[in-house]
Structures are given as structure tokens and as C-alpha cells.
Amino acid sequence: MPEEATIVQSDQLISADTANAVSILHLYKSFGNNHVLIDFNLAIKKGESVVVLGKSGSGKSVLIKCIIGLLKPDKGTIAVFGKNVSEIKEEELDKLRAKVGFLFQSNALYDSMTVRENLEFPLRRHWIKVSQVEVNKMVLEALDDVGLAHTVDMMPVELSGGMRKRIALARTLILKPEIILYDEPTTGLDPITGKEIIDLMNDIQEKYNTTSLIISHDMNCVRMTSDRVVILVEGKCYANDTWDRLQQNKDPKVKQFFE
């Protein structure tokens, strides 16, 4: 059995506490006979950084897609800032999504667009109406946050892998999201560049007091970015504690991630 400190008391994790940015209760998601999430429970407080750790195919990416409303749960409740993602109307969901930034593992930059145009894209797509002067200001501010203001008129093909990741993060920041969902933010990067992205994530967290949910296999990223680590095993939130406490845990299902 896991040590008592990491056992998840699911109903105690979810409350109507307004301090929670995200509350997930009794979440189920299957694809045919593949039961990916099974009674998954988690609460994330505003300003907290939580990393979800699990084996490939364990349901980590499915989880964040459910949170943002890209996938609909089979059962259960996901509340973002107190609003049930599955029940609100499309217009309200769109406004809620403007508060949630999503950093894709692949960066998802448009190769045919300049850096400026990539950053402008979410401003054009969302309901927010801003002048071109304001758009220019927001683009340059987001690029300043990631240290790449000089790339504004460059094409993605002209950028290194680390620079493309920074531009993708700048695009995520353009709407000043209150929550950022990171899907494997350091995958495919060399250790030095990966460390730079980790430092940047922490800088953003401190500057904007964002709430972060991070999916990662990079244990250096997990250790350096997390207030808490959630271990996803067999569709459930199996363990939920700090890095230091989980690292000392003797339960085999927890220990395998720290060996």
C-alpha cells in the first residue's frame, strides 16, 4: 500500500472553495473498451502548479483535453473557476477558454504565418475585440516575456526548436490566461534548452500568478515546476503529494517513477 500521506481521499479533494481554479470529481472517460479515466478526482488551487505523472497512454493528455472541453467526459464533473465545463453554453465556454492557455507538445505553430501572425491568431479567433494598436502591444509584450521580441517578423522555419517552444508559449500568454495547461513542454529539447523552458515556466508562474497543470515525463521538469505531483495509475489519481514525499514513498506503483 502507498504511504498514508499519498493516499487520495477523493471526496475531500473537491469542494465549493473558491480558491480552486480547477475541480474534478468522479471523472470517467472511455474510448470503446479502453477505459482511460476511472473515477479520477483532483482539485487545483489558484496559483498552484500541479504536475500529472503517468506512463505513456495512461490518460494524461485526455485529462487536459477534458478540462478545456475538447473531449466530453462520460461521467463526472469538471469545474473551471466554478463553471461546469460540460454544462455551459458554447459562447460561455469560449469565454472560459480565453482564460485557459494550452501549450501543445508539438507547439502547433502555423508554418505559413510569421511569428507576429501566429500570436495574433488567438486574438482574432476569440470574442475579445481589440484595436490593431492594442494587438501590436500585446504581441510585443508576450514576446518580451519569452525573450524573443526580435523574432516578431520571422517565420517558424527560421527558429530553433527551443525558440519555437518559446513562441508557442508567447502565443499561449497573449490572452493573459489565468490557467496554463502544459503538454510535455520539454519533449524533444536538449537538456540545456529544456532547463531554459523550465525556468521560463517558473518565471511566468511567479510574474502572473498563473495556475499550472503540467503533463511531463521529464523528471527534472517535474521536480523543478511542481508544488504537487499527481500520479495517474489505472485511470485514477493514485498518489498526490509533493515531489520530496513521493520520492521517499516505498509503494512500487509510486517508486517506479523515481528510479
PDB file of N, CA, C and O in Angstrom, residues 150-195:
ATOM      1  N   HIS A 150      12.754  40.159 -30.901  1.00  0.00           N
ATOM      2  CA  HIS A 150      13.410  40.383 -32.196  1.00  0.00           C
ATOM      3  C   HIS A 150      12.938  39.423 -33.285  1.00  0.00           C
ATOM      4  O   HIS A 150      13.258  39.606 -34.463  1.00  0.00           O
ATOM      5  N   THR A 151      12.167  38.398 -32.920  1.00  0.00           N
ATOM      6  CA  THR A 151      11.720  37.402 -33.909  1.00  0.00           C
ATOM      7  C   THR A 151      10.364  37.737 -34.508  1.00  0.00           C
ATOM      8  O   THR A 151       9.825  36.945 -35.285  1.00  0.00           O
ATOM      9  N   VAL A 152       9.793  38.884 -34.185  1.00  0.00           N
ATOM     10  CA  VAL A 152       8.392  39.173 -34.496  1.00  0.00           C
ATOM     11  C   VAL A 152       8.043  38.992 -35.963  1.00  0.00           C
ATOM     12  O   VAL A 152       6.927  38.555 -36.293  1.00  0.00           O
ATOM     13  N   ASP A 153       8.954  39.278 -36.864  1.00  0.00           N
ATOM     14  CA  ASP A 153       8.654  39.166 -38.297  1.00  0.00           C
ATOM     15  C   ASP A 153       9.317  37.952 -38.954  1.00  0.00           C
ATOM     16  O   ASP A 153       9.341  37.842 -40.192  1.00  0.00           O
ATOM     17  N   MET A 154       9.831  37.044 -38.144  1.00  0.00           N
ATOM     18  CA  MET A 154      10.450  35.831 -38.672  1.00  0.00           C
ATOM     19  C   MET A 154       9.405  34.745 -38.896  1.00  0.00           C
ATOM     20  O   MET A 154       8.282  34.801 -38.372  1.00  0.00           O
ATOM     21  N   MET A 155       9.777  33.723 -39.670  1.00  0.00           N
ATOM     22  CA  MET A 155       8.923  32.566 -39.904  1.00  0.00           C
ATOM     23  C   MET A 155       9.355  31.437 -38.961  1.00  0.00           C
ATOM     24  O   MET A 155      10.539  31.346 -38.598  1.00  0.00           O
ATOM     25  N   PRO A 156       8.439  30.564 -38.574  1.00  0.00           N
ATOM     26  CA  PRO A 156       8.797  29.463 -37.667  1.00  0.00           C
ATOM     27  C   PRO A 156       9.974  28.623 -38.152  1.00  0.00           C
ATOM     28  O   PRO A 156      10.784  28.157 -37.350  1.00  0.00           O
ATOM     29  N   VAL A 157      10.106  28.434 -39.476  1.00  0.00           N
ATOM     30  CA  VAL A 157      11.186  27.611 -40.020  1.00  0.00           C
ATOM     31  C   VAL A 157      12.557  28.224 -39.741  1.00  0.00           C
ATOM     32  O   VAL A 157      13.581  27.523 -39.756  1.00  0.00           O
ATOM     33  N   GLU A 158      12.598  29.514 -39.477  1.00  0.00           N
ATOM     34  CA  GLU A 158      13.858  30.204 -39.207  1.00  0.00           C
ATOM     35  C   GLU A 158      14.285  30.072 -37.746  1.00  0.00           C
ATOM     36  O   GLU A 158      15.367  30.528 -37.379  1.00  0.00           O
ATOM     37  N   LEU A 159      13.468  29.458 -36.919  1.00  0.00           N
ATOM     38  CA  LEU A 159      13.713  29.398 -35.483  1.00  0.00           C
ATOM     39  C   LEU A 159      14.195  28.013 -35.061  1.00  0.00           C
ATOM     40  O   LEU A 159      13.835  26.997 -35.658  1.00  0.00           O
ATOM     41  N   SER A 160      14.997  27.974 -34.001  1.00  0.00           N
ATOM     42  CA  SER A 160      15.426  26.695 -33.416  1.00  0.00           C
ATOM     43  C   SER A 160      14.250  26.060 -32.661  1.00  0.00           C
ATOM     44  O   SER A 160      13.214  26.704 -32.430  1.00  0.00           O
ATOM     45  N   GLY A 161      14.436  24.807 -32.266  1.00  0.00           N
ATOM     46  CA  GLY A 161      13.384  24.110 -31.531  1.00  0.00           C
ATOM     47  C   GLY A 161      13.014  24.817 -30.244  1.00  0.00           C
ATOM     48  O   GLY A 161      11.829  24.954 -29.906  1.00  0.00           O
ATOM     49  N   GLY A 162      14.025  25.286 -29.519  1.00  0.00           N
ATOM     50  CA  GLY A 162      13.770  25.995 -28.267  1.00  0.00           C
ATOM     51  C   GLY A 162      13.055  27.310 -28.498  1.00  0.00           C
ATOM     52  O   GLY A 162      12.173  27.703 -27.724  1.00  0.00           O
ATOM     53  N   MET A 163      13.413  27.996 -29.575  1.00  0.00           N
ATOM     54  CA  MET A 163      12.761  29.262 -29.907  1.00  0.00           C
ATOM     55  C   MET A 163      11.309  29.034 -30.299  1.00  0.00           C
ATOM     56  O   MET A 163      10.417  29.807 -29.908  1.00  0.00           O
ATOM     57  N   ARG A 164      11.036  27.972 -31.045  1.00  0.00           N
ATOM     58  CA  ARG A 164       9.647  27.675 -31.423  1.00  0.00           C
ATOM     59  C   ARG A 164       8.808  27.377 -30.181  1.00  0.00           C
ATOM     60  O   ARG A 164       7.641  27.777 -30.097  1.00  0.00           O
ATOM     61  N   LYS A 165       9.412  26.680 -29.217  1.00  0.00           N
ATOM     62  CA  LYS A 165       8.690  26.404 -27.972  1.00  0.00           C
ATOM     63  C   LYS A 165       8.377  27.708 -27.238  1.00  0.00           C
ATOM     64  O   LYS A 165       7.278  27.896 -26.698  1.00  0.00           O
ATOM     65  N   ARG A 166       9.335  28.634 -27.225  1.00  0.00           N
ATOM     66  CA  ARG A 166       9.114  29.931 -26.586  1.00  0.00           C
ATOM     67  C   ARG A 166       8.022  30.738 -27.308  1.00  0.00           C
ATOM     68  O   ARG A 166       7.195  31.385 -26.668  1.00  0.00           O
ATOM     69  N   ILE A 167       8.023  30.682 -28.634  1.00  0.00           N
ATOM     70  CA  ILE A 167       6.996  31.394 -29.395  1.00  0.00           C
ATOM     71  C   ILE A 167       5.619  30.788 -29.109  1.00  0.00           C
ATOM     72  O   ILE A 167       4.624  31.509 -28.953  1.00  0.00           O
ATOM     73  N   ALA A 168       5.556  29.462 -29.045  1.00  0.00           N
ATOM     74  CA  ALA A 168       4.289  28.806 -28.704  1.00  0.00           C
ATOM     75  C   ALA A 168       3.822  29.236 -27.317  1.00  0.00           C
ATOM     76  O   ALA A 168       2.620  29.447 -27.093  1.00  0.00           O
ATOM     77  N   LEU A 169       4.762  29.390 -26.394  1.00  0.00           N
ATOM     78  CA  LEU A 169       4.403  29.841 -25.050  1.00  0.00           C
ATOM     79  C   LEU A 169       3.946  31.297 -25.082  1.00  0.00           C
ATOM     80  O   LEU A 169       2.990  31.672 -24.392  1.00  0.00           O
ATOM     81  N   ALA A 170       4.608  32.123 -25.891  1.00  0.00           N
ATOM     82  CA  ALA A 170       4.187  33.523 -26.045  1.00  0.00           C
ATOM     83  C   ALA A 170       2.758  33.595 -26.577  1.00  0.00           C
ATOM     84  O   ALA A 170       1.952  34.415 -26.117  1.00  0.00           O
ATOM     85  N   ARG A 171       2.444  32.724 -27.546  1.00  0.00           N
ATOM     86  CA  ARG A 171       1.075  32.700 -28.076  1.00  0.00           C
ATOM     87  C   ARG A 171       0.079  32.291 -26.992  1.00  0.00           C
ATOM     88  O   ARG A 171      -1.039  32.802 -26.922  1.00  0.00           O
ATOM     89  N   THR A 172       0.496  31.366 -26.129  1.00  0.00           N
ATOM     90  CA  THR A 172      -0.346  30.959 -25.009  1.00  0.00           C
ATOM     91  C   THR A 172      -0.590  32.124 -24.053  1.00  0.00           C
ATOM     92  O   THR A 172      -1.670  32.267 -23.489  1.00  0.00           O
ATOM     93  N   LEU A 173       0.419  32.981 -23.893  1.00  0.00           N
ATOM     94  CA  LEU A 173       0.336  34.092 -22.941  1.00  0.00           C
ATOM     95  C   LEU A 173      -0.426  35.297 -23.477  1.00  0.00           C
ATOM     96  O   LEU A 173      -0.769  36.191 -22.697  1.00  0.00           O
ATOM     97  N   ILE A 174      -0.688  35.348 -24.777  1.00  0.00           N
ATOM     98  CA  ILE A 174      -1.205  36.551 -25.416  1.00  0.00           C
ATOM     99  C   ILE A 174      -2.521  37.023 -24.801  1.00  0.00           C
ATOM    100  O   ILE A 174      -2.796  38.225 -24.716  1.00  0.00           O
ATOM    101  N   LEU A 175      -3.361  36.083 -24.335  1.00  0.00           N
ATOM    102  CA  LEU A 175      -4.643  36.435 -23.743  1.00  0.00           C
ATOM    103  C   LEU A 175      -4.582  36.538 -22.219  1.00  0.00           C
ATOM    104  O   LEU A 175      -5.621  36.634 -21.570  1.00  0.00           O
ATOM    105  N   LYS A 176      -3.367  36.539 -21.677  1.00  0.00           N
ATOM    106  CA  LYS A 176      -3.170  36.624 -20.224  1.00  0.00           C
ATOM    107  C   LYS A 176      -4.009  35.559 -19.486  1.00  0.00           C
ATOM    108  O   LYS A 176      -4.846  35.860 -18.636  1.00  0.00           O
ATOM    109  N   PRO A 177      -3.796  34.288 -19.815  1.00  0.00           N
ATOM    110  CA  PRO A 177      -4.613  33.237 -19.197  1.00  0.00           C
ATOM    111  C   PRO A 177      -4.358  33.118 -17.702  1.00  0.00           C
ATOM    112  O   PRO A 177      -3.253  33.367 -17.219  1.00  0.00           O
ATOM    113  N   GLU A 178      -5.396  32.737 -16.987  1.00  0.00           N
ATOM    114  CA  GLU A 178      -5.272  32.511 -15.545  1.00  0.00           C
ATOM    115  C   GLU A 178      -4.820  31.085 -15.249  1.00  0.00           C
ATOM    116  O   GLU A 178      -4.321  30.799 -14.164  1.00  0.00           O
ATOM    117  N   ILE A 179      -5.038  30.193 -16.214  1.00  0.00           N
ATOM    118  CA  ILE A 179      -4.595  28.800 -16.117  1.00  0.00           C
ATOM    119  C   ILE A 179      -3.791  28.475 -17.375  1.00  0.00           C
ATOM    120  O   ILE A 179      -4.187  28.860 -18.482  1.00  0.00           O
ATOM    121  N   ILE A 180      -2.679  27.773 -17.209  1.00  0.00           N
ATOM    122  CA  ILE A 180      -1.932  27.282 -18.370  1.00  0.00           C
ATOM    123  C   ILE A 180      -1.812  25.765 -18.255  1.00  0.00           C
ATOM    124  O   ILE A 180      -1.392  25.236 -17.224  1.00  0.00           O
ATOM    125  N   LEU A 181      -2.200  25.085 -19.322  1.00  0.00           N
ATOM    126  CA  LEU A 181      -2.063  23.639 -19.422  1.00  0.00           C
ATOM    127  C   LEU A 181      -0.852  23.349 -20.308  1.00  0.00           C
ATOM    128  O   LEU A 181      -0.820  23.754 -21.470  1.00  0.00           O
ATOM    129  N   TYR A 182       0.131  22.670 -19.760  1.00  0.00           N
ATOM    130  CA  TYR A 182       1.359  22.349 -20.494  1.00  0.00           C
ATOM    131  C   TYR A 182       1.365  20.860 -20.836  1.00  0.00           C
ATOM    132  O   TYR A 182       1.325  20.015 -19.938  1.00  0.00           O
ATOM    133  N   ASP A 183       1.446  20.543 -22.123  1.00  0.00           N
ATOM    134  CA  ASP A 183       1.511  19.142 -22.547  1.00  0.00           C
ATOM    135  C   ASP A 183       2.949  18.828 -22.965  1.00  0.00           C
ATOM    136  O   ASP A 183       3.387  19.214 -24.051  1.00  0.00           O
ATOM    137  N   GLU A 184       3.678  18.152 -22.083  1.00  0.00           N
ATOM    138  CA  GLU A 184       5.069  17.749 -22.337  1.00  0.00           C
ATOM    139  C   GLU A 184       5.915  18.936 -22.843  1.00  0.00           C
ATOM    140  O   GLU A 184       6.430  18.914 -23.976  1.00  0.00           O
ATOM    141  N   PRO A 185       6.088  19.975 -22.033  1.00  0.00           N
ATOM    142  CA  PRO A 185       6.728  21.209 -22.508  1.00  0.00           C
ATOM    143  C   PRO A 185       8.200  21.079 -22.869  1.00  0.00           C
ATOM    144  O   PRO A 185       8.720  21.929 -23.605  1.00  0.00           O
ATOM    145  N   THR A 186       8.895  20.048 -22.392  1.00  0.00           N
ATOM    146  CA  THR A 186      10.327  19.921 -22.690  1.00  0.00           C
ATOM    147  C   THR A 186      10.649  18.757 -23.623  1.00  0.00           C
ATOM    148  O   THR A 186      11.818  18.510 -23.916  1.00  0.00           O
ATOM    149  N   THR A 187       9.625  18.065 -24.111  1.00  0.00           N
ATOM    150  CA  THR A 187       9.858  16.932 -25.013  1.00  0.00           C
ATOM    151  C   THR A 187      10.571  17.378 -26.287  1.00  0.00           C
ATOM    152  O   THR A 187      10.210  18.384 -26.898  1.00  0.00           O
ATOM    153  N   GLY A 188      11.611  16.642 -26.677  1.00  0.00           N
ATOM    154  CA  GLY A 188      12.342  16.919 -27.903  1.00  0.00           C
ATOM    155  C   GLY A 188      13.395  18.003 -27.785  1.00  0.00           C
ATOM    156  O   GLY A 188      14.046  18.324 -28.774  1.00  0.00           O
ATOM    157  N   LEU A 189      13.560  18.545 -26.588  1.00  0.00           N
ATOM    158  CA  LEU A 189      14.558  19.594 -26.383  1.00  0.00           C
ATOM    159  C   LEU A 189      15.791  19.021 -25.703  1.00  0.00           C
ATOM    160  O   LEU A 189      15.692  18.101 -24.885  1.00  0.00           O
ATOM    161  N   ASP A 190      16.961  19.563 -26.024  1.00  0.00           N
ATOM    162  CA  ASP A 190      18.171  19.140 -25.330  1.00  0.00           C
ATOM    163  C   ASP A 190      18.111  19.617 -23.881  1.00  0.00           C
ATOM    164  O   ASP A 190      17.319  20.508 -23.543  1.00  0.00           O
ATOM    165  N   PRO A 191      18.909  19.025 -22.972  1.00  0.00           N
ATOM    166  CA  PRO A 191      18.820  19.354 -21.550  1.00  0.00           C
ATOM    167  C   PRO A 191      18.979  20.834 -21.234  1.00  0.00           C
ATOM    168  O   PRO A 191      18.275  21.370 -20.359  1.00  0.00           O
ATOM    169  N   ILE A 192      19.887  21.519 -21.927  1.00  0.00           N
ATOM    170  CA  ILE A 192      20.113  22.938 -21.639  1.00  0.00           C
ATOM    171  C   ILE A 192      18.894  23.766 -22.048  1.00  0.00           C
ATOM    172  O   ILE A 192      18.410  24.605 -21.279  1.00  0.00           O
ATOM    173  N   THR A 193      18.368  23.508 -23.250  1.00  0.00           N
ATOM    174  CA  THR A 193      17.186  24.231 -23.712  1.00  0.00           C
ATOM    175  C   THR A 193      15.976  23.879 -22.850  1.00  0.00           C
ATOM    176  O   THR A 193      15.155  24.743 -22.527  1.00  0.00           O
ATOM    177  N   GLY A 194      15.867  22.601 -22.475  1.00  0.00           N
ATOM    178  CA  GLY A 194      14.786  22.185 -21.594  1.00  0.00           C
ATOM    179  C   GLY A 194      14.810  22.937 -20.273  1.00  0.00           C
ATOM    180  O   GLY A 194      13.768  23.372 -19.766  1.00  0.00           O
ATOM    181  N   LYS A 195      16.005  23.104 -19.715  1.00  0.00           N
ATOM    182  CA  LYS A 195      16.148  23.848 -18.455  1.00  0.00           C
ATOM    183  C   LYS A 195      15.729  25.303 -18.645  1.00  0.00           C
ATOM    184  O   LYS A 195      15.110  25.906 -17.761  1.00  0.00           O
TER     185      LYS A 195
END
